[in-house]
Structure formats: C-alpha cells, structure tokens
Short mmCIF file of N, CA and C in Angstrom, two decimals:
data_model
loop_
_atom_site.label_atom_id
_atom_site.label_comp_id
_atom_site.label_asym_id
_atom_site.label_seq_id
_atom_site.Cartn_x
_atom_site.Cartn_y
_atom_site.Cartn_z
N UNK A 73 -17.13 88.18 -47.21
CA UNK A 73 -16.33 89.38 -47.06
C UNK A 73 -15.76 89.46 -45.65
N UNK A 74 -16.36 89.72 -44.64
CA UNK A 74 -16.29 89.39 -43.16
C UNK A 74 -15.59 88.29 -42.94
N UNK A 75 -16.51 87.43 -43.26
CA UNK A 75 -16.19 85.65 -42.73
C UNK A 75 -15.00 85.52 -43.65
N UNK A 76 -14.90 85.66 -44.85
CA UNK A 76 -13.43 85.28 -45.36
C UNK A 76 -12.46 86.21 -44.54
N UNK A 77 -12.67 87.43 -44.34
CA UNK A 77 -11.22 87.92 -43.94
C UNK A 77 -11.33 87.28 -42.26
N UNK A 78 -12.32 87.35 -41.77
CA UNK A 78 -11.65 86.22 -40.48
C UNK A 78 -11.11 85.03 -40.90
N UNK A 79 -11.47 84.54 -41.47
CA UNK A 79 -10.80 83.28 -42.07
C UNK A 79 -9.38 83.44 -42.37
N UNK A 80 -9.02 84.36 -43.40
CA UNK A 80 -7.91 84.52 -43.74
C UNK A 80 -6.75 84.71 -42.03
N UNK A 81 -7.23 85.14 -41.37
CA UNK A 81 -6.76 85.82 -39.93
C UNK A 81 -6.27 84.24 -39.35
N UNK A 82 -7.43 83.75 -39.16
CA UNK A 82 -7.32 82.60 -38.41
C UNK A 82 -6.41 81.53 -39.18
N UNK A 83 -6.62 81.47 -40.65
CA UNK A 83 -5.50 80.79 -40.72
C UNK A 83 -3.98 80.76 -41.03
N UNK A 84 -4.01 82.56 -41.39
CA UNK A 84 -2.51 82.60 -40.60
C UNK A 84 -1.73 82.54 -39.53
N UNK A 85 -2.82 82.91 -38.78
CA UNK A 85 -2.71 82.55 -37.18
C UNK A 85 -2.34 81.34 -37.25
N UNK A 86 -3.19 80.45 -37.45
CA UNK A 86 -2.85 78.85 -37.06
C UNK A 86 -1.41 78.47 -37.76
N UNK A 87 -1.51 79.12 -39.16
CA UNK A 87 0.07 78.87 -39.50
C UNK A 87 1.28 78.85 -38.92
N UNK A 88 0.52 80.31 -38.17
CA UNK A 88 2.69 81.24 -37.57
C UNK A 88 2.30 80.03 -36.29
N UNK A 89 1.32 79.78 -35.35
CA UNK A 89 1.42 79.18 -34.27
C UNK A 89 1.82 77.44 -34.56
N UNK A 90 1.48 76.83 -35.62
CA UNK A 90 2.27 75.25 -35.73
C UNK A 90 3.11 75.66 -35.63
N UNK A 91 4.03 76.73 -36.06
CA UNK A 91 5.46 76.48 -36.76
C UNK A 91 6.41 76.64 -35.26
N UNK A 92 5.54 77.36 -34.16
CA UNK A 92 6.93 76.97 -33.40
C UNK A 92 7.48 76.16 -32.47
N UNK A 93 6.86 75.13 -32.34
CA UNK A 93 7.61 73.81 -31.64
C UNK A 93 8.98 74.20 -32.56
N UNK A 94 8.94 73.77 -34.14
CA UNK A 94 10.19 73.39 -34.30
C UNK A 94 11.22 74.77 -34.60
N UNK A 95 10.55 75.82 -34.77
CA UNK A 95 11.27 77.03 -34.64
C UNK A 95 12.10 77.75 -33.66
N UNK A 96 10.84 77.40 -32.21
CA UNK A 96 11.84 77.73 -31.19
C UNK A 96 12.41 76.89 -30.51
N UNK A 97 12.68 75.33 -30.75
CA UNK A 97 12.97 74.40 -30.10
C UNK A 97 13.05 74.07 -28.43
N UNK A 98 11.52 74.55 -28.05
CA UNK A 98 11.26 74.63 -26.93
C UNK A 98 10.26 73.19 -26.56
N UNK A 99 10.23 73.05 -25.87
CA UNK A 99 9.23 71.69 -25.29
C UNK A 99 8.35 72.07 -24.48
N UNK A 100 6.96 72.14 -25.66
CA UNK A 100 5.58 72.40 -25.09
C UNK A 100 5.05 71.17 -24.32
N UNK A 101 3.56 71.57 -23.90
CA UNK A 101 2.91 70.74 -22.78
C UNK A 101 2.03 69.64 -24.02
N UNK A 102 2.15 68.40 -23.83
CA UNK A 102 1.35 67.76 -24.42
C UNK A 102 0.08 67.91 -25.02
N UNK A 103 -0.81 68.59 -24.33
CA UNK A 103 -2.00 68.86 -25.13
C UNK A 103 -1.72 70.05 -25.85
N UNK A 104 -0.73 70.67 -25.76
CA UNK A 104 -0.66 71.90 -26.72
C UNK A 104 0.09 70.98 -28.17
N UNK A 105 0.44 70.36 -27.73
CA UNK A 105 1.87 69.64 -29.29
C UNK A 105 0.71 68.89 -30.20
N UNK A 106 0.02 68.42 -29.37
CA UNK A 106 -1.17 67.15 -30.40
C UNK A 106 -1.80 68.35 -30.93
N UNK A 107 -2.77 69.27 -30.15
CA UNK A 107 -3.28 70.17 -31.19
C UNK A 107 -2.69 71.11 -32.37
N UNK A 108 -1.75 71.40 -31.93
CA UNK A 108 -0.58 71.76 -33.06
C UNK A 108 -0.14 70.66 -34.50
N UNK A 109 -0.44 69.34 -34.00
CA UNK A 109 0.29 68.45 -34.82
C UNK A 109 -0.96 67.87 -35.69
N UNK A 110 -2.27 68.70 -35.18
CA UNK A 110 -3.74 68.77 -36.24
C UNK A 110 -4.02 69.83 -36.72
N UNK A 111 -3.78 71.02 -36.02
CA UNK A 111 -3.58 71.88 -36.81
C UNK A 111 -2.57 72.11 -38.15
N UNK A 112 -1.70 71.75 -37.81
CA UNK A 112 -0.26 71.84 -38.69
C UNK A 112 -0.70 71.60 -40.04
N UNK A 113 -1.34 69.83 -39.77
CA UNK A 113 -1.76 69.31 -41.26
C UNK A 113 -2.27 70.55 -42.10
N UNK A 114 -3.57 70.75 -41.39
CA UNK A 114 -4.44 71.63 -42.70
C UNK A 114 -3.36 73.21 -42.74
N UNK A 115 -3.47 73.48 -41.82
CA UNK A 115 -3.00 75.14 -41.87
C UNK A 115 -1.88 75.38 -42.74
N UNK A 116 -0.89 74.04 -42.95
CA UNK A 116 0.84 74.28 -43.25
C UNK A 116 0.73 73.61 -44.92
N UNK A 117 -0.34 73.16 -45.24
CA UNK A 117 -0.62 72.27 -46.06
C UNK A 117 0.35 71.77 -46.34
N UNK A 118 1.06 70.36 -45.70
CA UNK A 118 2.14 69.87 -45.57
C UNK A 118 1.63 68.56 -46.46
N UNK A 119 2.05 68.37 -48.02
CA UNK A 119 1.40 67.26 -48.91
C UNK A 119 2.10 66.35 -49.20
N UNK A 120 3.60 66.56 -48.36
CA UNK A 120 4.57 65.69 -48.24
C UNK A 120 4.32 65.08 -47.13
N UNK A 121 3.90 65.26 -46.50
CA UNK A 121 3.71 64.39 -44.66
C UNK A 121 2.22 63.57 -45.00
N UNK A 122 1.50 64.11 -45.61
CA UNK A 122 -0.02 64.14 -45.39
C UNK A 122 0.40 62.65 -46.93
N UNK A 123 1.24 62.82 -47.93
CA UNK A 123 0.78 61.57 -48.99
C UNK A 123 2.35 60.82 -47.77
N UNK A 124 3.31 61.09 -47.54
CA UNK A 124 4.01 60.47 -47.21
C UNK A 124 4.92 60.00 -48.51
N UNK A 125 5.66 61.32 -48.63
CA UNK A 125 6.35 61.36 -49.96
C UNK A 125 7.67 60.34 -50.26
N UNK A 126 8.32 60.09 -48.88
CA UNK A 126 9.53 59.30 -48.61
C UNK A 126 8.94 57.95 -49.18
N UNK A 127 7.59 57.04 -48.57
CA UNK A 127 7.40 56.10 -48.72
C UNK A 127 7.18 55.78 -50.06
N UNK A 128 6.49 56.90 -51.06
CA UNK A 128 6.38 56.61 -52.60
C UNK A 128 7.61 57.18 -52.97
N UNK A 129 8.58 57.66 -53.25
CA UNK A 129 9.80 57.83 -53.27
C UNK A 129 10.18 56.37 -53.49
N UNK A 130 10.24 55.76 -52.54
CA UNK A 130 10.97 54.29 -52.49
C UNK A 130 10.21 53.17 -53.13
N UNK A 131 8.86 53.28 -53.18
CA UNK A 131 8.55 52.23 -54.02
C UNK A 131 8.45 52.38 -55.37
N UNK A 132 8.66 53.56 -55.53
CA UNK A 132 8.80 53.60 -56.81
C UNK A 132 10.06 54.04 -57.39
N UNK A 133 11.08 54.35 -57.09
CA UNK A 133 12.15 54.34 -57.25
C UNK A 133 12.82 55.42 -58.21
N UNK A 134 11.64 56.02 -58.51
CA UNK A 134 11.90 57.53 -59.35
C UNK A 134 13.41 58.22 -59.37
N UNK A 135 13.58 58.92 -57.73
CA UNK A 135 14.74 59.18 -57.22
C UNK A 135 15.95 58.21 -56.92
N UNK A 136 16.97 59.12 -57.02
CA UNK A 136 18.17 57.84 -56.00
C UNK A 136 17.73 58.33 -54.36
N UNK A 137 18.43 57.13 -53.78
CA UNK A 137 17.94 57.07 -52.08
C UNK A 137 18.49 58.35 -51.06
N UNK A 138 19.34 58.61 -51.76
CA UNK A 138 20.29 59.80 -51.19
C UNK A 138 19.58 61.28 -51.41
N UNK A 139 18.34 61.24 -51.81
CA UNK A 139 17.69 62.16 -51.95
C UNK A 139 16.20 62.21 -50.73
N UNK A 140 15.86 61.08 -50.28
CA UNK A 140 15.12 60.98 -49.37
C UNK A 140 15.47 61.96 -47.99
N UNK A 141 14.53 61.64 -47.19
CA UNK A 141 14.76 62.27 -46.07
C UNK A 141 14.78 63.87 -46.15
N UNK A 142 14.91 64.82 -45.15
CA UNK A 142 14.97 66.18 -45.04
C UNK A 142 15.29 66.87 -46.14
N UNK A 143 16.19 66.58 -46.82
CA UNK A 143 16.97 67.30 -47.57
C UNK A 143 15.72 67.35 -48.69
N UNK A 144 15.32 65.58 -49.53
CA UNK A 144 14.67 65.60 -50.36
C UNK A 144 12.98 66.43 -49.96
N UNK A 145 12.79 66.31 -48.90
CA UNK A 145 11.36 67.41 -48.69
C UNK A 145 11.70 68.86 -48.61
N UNK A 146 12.67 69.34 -48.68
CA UNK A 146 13.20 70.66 -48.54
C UNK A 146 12.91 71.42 -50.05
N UNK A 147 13.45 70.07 -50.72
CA UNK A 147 13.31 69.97 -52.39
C UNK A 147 12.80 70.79 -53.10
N UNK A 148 11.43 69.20 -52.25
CA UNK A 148 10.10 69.32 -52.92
C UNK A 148 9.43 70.19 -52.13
N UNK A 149 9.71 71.27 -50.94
CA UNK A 149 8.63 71.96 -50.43
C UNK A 149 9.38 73.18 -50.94
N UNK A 150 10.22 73.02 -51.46
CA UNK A 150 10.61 74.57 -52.48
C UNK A 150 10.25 74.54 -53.75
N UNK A 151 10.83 73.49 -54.48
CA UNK A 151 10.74 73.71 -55.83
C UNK A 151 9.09 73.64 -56.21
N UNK A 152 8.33 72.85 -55.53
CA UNK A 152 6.88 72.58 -56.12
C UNK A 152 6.01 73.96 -56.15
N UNK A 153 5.67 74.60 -55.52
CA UNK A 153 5.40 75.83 -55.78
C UNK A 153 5.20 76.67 -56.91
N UNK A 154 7.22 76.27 -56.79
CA UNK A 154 7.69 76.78 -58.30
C UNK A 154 7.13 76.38 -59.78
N UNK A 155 6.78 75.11 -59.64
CA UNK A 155 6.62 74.21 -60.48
C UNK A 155 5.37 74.41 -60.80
N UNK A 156 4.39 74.79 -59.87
CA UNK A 156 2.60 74.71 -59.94
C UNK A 156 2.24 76.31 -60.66
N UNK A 157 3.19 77.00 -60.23
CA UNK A 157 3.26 78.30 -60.91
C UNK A 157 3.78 78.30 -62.55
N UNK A 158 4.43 77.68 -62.61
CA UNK A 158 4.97 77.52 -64.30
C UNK A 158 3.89 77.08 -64.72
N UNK A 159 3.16 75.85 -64.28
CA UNK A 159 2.12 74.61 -64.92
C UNK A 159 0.84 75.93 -65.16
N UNK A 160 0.91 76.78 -64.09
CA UNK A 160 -0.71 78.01 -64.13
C UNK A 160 -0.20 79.04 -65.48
N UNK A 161 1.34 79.17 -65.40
CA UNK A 161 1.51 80.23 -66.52
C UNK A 161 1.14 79.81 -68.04
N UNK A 162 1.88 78.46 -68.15
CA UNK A 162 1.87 77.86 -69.40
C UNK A 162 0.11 77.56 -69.73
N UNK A 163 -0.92 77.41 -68.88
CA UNK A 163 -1.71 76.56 -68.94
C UNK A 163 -2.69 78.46 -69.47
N UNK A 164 -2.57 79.24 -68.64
CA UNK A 164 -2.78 80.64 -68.82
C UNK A 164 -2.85 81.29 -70.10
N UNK A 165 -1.45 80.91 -70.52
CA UNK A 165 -0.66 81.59 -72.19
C UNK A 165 -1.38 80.97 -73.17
N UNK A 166 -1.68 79.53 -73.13
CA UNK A 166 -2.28 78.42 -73.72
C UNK A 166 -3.92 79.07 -73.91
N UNK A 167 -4.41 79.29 -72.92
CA UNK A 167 -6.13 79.26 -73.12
C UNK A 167 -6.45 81.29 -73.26
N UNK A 168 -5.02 81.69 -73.12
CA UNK A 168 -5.02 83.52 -73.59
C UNK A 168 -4.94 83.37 -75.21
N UNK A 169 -4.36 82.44 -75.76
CA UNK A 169 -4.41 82.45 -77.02
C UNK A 169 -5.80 82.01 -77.84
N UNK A 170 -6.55 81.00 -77.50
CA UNK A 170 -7.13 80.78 -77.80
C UNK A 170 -8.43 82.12 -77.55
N UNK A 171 -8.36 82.86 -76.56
CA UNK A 171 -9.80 83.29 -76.71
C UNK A 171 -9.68 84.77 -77.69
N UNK A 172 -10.91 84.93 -78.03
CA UNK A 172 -10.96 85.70 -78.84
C UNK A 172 -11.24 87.29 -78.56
N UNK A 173 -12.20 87.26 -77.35
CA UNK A 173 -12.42 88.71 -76.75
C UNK A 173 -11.49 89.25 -75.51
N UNK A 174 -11.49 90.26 -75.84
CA UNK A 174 -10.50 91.16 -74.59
C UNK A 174 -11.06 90.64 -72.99
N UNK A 175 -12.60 90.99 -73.15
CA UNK A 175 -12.82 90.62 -71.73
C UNK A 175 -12.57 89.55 -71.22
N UNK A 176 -12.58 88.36 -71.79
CA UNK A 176 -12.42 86.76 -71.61
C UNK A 176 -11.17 86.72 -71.21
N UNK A 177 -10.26 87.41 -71.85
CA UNK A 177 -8.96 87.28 -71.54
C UNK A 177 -8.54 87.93 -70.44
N UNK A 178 -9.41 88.88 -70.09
CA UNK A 178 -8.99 89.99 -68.76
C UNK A 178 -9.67 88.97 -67.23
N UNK A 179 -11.17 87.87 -67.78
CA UNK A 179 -11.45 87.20 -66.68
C UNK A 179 -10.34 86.10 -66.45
N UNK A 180 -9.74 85.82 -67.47
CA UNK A 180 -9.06 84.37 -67.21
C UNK A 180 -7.62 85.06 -66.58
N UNK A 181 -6.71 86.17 -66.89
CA UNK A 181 -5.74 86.68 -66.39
C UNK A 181 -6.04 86.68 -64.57
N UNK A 182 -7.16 87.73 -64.59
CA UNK A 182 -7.91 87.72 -63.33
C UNK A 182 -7.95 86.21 -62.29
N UNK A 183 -8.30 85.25 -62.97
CA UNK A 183 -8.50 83.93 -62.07
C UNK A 183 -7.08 83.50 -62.03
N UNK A 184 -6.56 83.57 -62.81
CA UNK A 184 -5.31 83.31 -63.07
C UNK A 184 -4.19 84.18 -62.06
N UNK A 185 -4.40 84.92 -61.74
CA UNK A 185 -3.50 85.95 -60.61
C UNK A 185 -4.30 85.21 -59.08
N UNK A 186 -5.46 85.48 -59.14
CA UNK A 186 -5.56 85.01 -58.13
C UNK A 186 -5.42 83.85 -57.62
N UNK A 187 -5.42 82.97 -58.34
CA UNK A 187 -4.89 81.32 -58.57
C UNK A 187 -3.24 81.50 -57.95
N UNK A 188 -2.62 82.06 -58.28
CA UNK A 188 -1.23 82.19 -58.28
C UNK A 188 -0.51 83.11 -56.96
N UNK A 189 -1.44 83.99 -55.92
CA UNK A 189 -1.14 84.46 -55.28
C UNK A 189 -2.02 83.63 -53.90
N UNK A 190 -2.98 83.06 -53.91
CA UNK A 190 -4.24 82.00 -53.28
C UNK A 190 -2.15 80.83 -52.87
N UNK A 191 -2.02 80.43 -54.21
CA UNK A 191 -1.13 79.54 -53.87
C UNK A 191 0.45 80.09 -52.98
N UNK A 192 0.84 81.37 -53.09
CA UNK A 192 1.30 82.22 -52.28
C UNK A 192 1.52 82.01 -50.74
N UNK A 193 -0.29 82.24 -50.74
CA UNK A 193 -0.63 82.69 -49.57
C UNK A 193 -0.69 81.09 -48.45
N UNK A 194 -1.21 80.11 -49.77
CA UNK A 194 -0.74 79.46 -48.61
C UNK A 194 0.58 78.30 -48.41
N UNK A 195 1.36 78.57 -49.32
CA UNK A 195 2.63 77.72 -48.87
C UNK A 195 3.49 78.59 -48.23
N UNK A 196 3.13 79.86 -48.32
CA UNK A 196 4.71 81.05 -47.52
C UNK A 196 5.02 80.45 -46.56
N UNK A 197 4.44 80.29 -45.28
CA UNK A 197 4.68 79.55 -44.02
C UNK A 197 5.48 78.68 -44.16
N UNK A 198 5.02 77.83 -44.72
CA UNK A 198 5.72 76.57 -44.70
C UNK A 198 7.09 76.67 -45.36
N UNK A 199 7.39 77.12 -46.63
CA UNK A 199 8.25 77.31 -47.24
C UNK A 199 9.45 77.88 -46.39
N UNK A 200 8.95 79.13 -45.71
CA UNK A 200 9.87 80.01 -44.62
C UNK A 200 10.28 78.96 -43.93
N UNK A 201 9.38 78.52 -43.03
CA UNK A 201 10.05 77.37 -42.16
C UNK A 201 11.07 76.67 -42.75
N UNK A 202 11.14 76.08 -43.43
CA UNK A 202 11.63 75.28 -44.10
C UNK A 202 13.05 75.69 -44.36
N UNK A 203 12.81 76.67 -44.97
CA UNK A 203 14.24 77.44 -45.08
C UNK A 203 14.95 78.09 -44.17
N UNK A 204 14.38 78.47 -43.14
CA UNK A 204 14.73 79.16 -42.09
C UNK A 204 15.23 77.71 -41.24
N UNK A 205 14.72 76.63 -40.86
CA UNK A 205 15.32 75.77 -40.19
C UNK A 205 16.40 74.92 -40.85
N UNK A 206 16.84 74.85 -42.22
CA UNK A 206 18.19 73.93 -42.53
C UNK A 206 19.30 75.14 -42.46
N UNK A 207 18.92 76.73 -41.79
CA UNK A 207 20.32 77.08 -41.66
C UNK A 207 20.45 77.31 -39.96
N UNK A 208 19.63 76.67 -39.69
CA UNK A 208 19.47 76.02 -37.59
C UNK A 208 21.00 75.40 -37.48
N UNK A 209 21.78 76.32 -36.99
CA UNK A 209 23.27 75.08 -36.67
C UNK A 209 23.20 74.87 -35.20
N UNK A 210 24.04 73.84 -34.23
CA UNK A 210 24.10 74.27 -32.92
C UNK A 210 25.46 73.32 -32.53
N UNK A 211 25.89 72.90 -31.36
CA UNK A 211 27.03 72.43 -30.95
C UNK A 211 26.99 71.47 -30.35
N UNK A 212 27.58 70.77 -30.30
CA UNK A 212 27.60 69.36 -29.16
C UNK A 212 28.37 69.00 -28.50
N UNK A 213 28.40 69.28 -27.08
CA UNK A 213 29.21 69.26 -26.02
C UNK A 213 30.73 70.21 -25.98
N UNK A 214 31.63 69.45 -25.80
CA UNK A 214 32.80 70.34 -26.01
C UNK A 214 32.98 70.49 -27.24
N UNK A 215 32.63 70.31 -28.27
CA UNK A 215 33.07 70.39 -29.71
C UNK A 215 32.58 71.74 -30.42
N UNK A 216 33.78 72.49 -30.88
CA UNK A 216 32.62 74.22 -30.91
C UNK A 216 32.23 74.04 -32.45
N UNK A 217 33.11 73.09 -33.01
CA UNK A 217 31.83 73.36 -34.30
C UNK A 217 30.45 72.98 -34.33
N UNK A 218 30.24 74.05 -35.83
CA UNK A 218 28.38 74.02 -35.49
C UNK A 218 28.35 73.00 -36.62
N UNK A 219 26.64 72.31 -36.27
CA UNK A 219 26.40 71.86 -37.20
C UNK A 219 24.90 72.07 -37.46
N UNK A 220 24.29 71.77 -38.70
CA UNK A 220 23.26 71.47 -39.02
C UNK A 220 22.39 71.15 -38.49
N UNK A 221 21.40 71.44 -37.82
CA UNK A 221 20.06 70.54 -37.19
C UNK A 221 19.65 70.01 -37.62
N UNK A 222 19.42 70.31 -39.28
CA UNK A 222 18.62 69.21 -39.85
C UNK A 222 19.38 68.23 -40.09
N UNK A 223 20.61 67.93 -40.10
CA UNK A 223 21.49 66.78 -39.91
C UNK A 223 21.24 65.92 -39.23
N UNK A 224 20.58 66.11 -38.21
CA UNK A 224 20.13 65.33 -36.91
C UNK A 224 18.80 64.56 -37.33
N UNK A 225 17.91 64.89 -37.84
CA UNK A 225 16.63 64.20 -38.77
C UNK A 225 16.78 63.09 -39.35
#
C-alpha cells in the first residue's frame, strides 16, 4: 500500500526525468546521461531498443525497408499499445462468455481493467515523448525553413 504508492512515485519520476535529454535538447554532464540511459531502459519500457526491433525487422523481412528507422518505432511505439488492448478486450469477451456466475465475471472484468490501465500507466511517457518529439522542427543556418528533427535520426 505504502511501498507500492512510493513505487508508483518513483517510477514516474524516473520516467518524466529520462525523457529530458531528448526533450529539452540540452547537453547534460556525463554521469548524469549514463544513469539516465539505465534508467530509461526499465522506467520507459522501451521493447523496441531493449529487443532491437530495426535489427529483426531486417532479418526477417516482414516490413519493406522504408519503414525502419524513427518513423517505423514511432509506429510501433503507438500502435502496440493499441494492439495489446484489443488482444485484452477480445481475450476478456472470450473468457466473459464462457463463465457462468456474475461474480466470476465481475473478478475477471476487474483484472481485466486493471490489466488495461497497469498498461496505461506505463507506456504514457513514452508514447508522449514520442509524439511530442516528431513535431520538434528547427532551422539550419540561413535557411528559415523548419524541419523535422526526427529527420535528422
């Protein structure tokens, strides 16, 4: 009760604090960037960096190539979410039918919400980021159009 809601604290904390090397595009002190760049893993649950989604991408050839890179993790760090939430609804509707008592059905709704808001809680961060940095434009030298940051990736 305690210990989880510190928990919960600390790891939003650790969330909002990875995210801003690349948010505020400022240049921290070395020992602050490495601990950030271990924190990041767990806190941001980043499962595209952590399996290294580009590299199975290509050996297996699922996608075309033009989908790799930024754009294609933008994708997949939006749409999957989406996707894990359909897989909990369908999988939900599926085992609501089958049971037979009210209460059974009120525990499994129950795990089932919290399953679905648990997953919420922890991709928001990341997701925000995510979206919040491919509309990052900026300029280059004399040239006043803007462009893309994540173009630069």
């Amino acid at each position: 009760s305690r210990l989880r809601t510190r928990g919960k604290i600390l790891f939003s904390f650790y969330q909002i604090v990875s995210s801003l090397p690349e948010t505020l595009s400022i240049v921290f002190p070395k020992m602050y960037t490495k601990f950030i760049s271990i924190v990041s893993v767990i806190s941001n649950l980043s499962f595209f960096e952590m399996i290294n989604l580009e590299c199975f991408l290509q050996k297996t050839q699922i996608l075309p190539r033009s989908v790799y890179g930024y754009y294609g993790a933008f994708l997949a760090t939006m749409f999957t979410p989406i996707l894990i939430s359909l897989v909990l609804l369908g999988f939900t509707l599926y085992k609501r039918r089958k049971q037979n008592s009210v209460e059974a059905g009120r525990k499994l709704e129950a795990t089932s919400y919290f399953l679905f808001f648990l997953l919420l809680y922890l991709v928001f961060t990341n997701t925000t980021q995510m979206a919040f940095s491919t509309l990052y434009c900026d300029t280059y030298g004399d040239d006043k159009t803007n462009y893309l940051v994540a173009d630069r990736r």
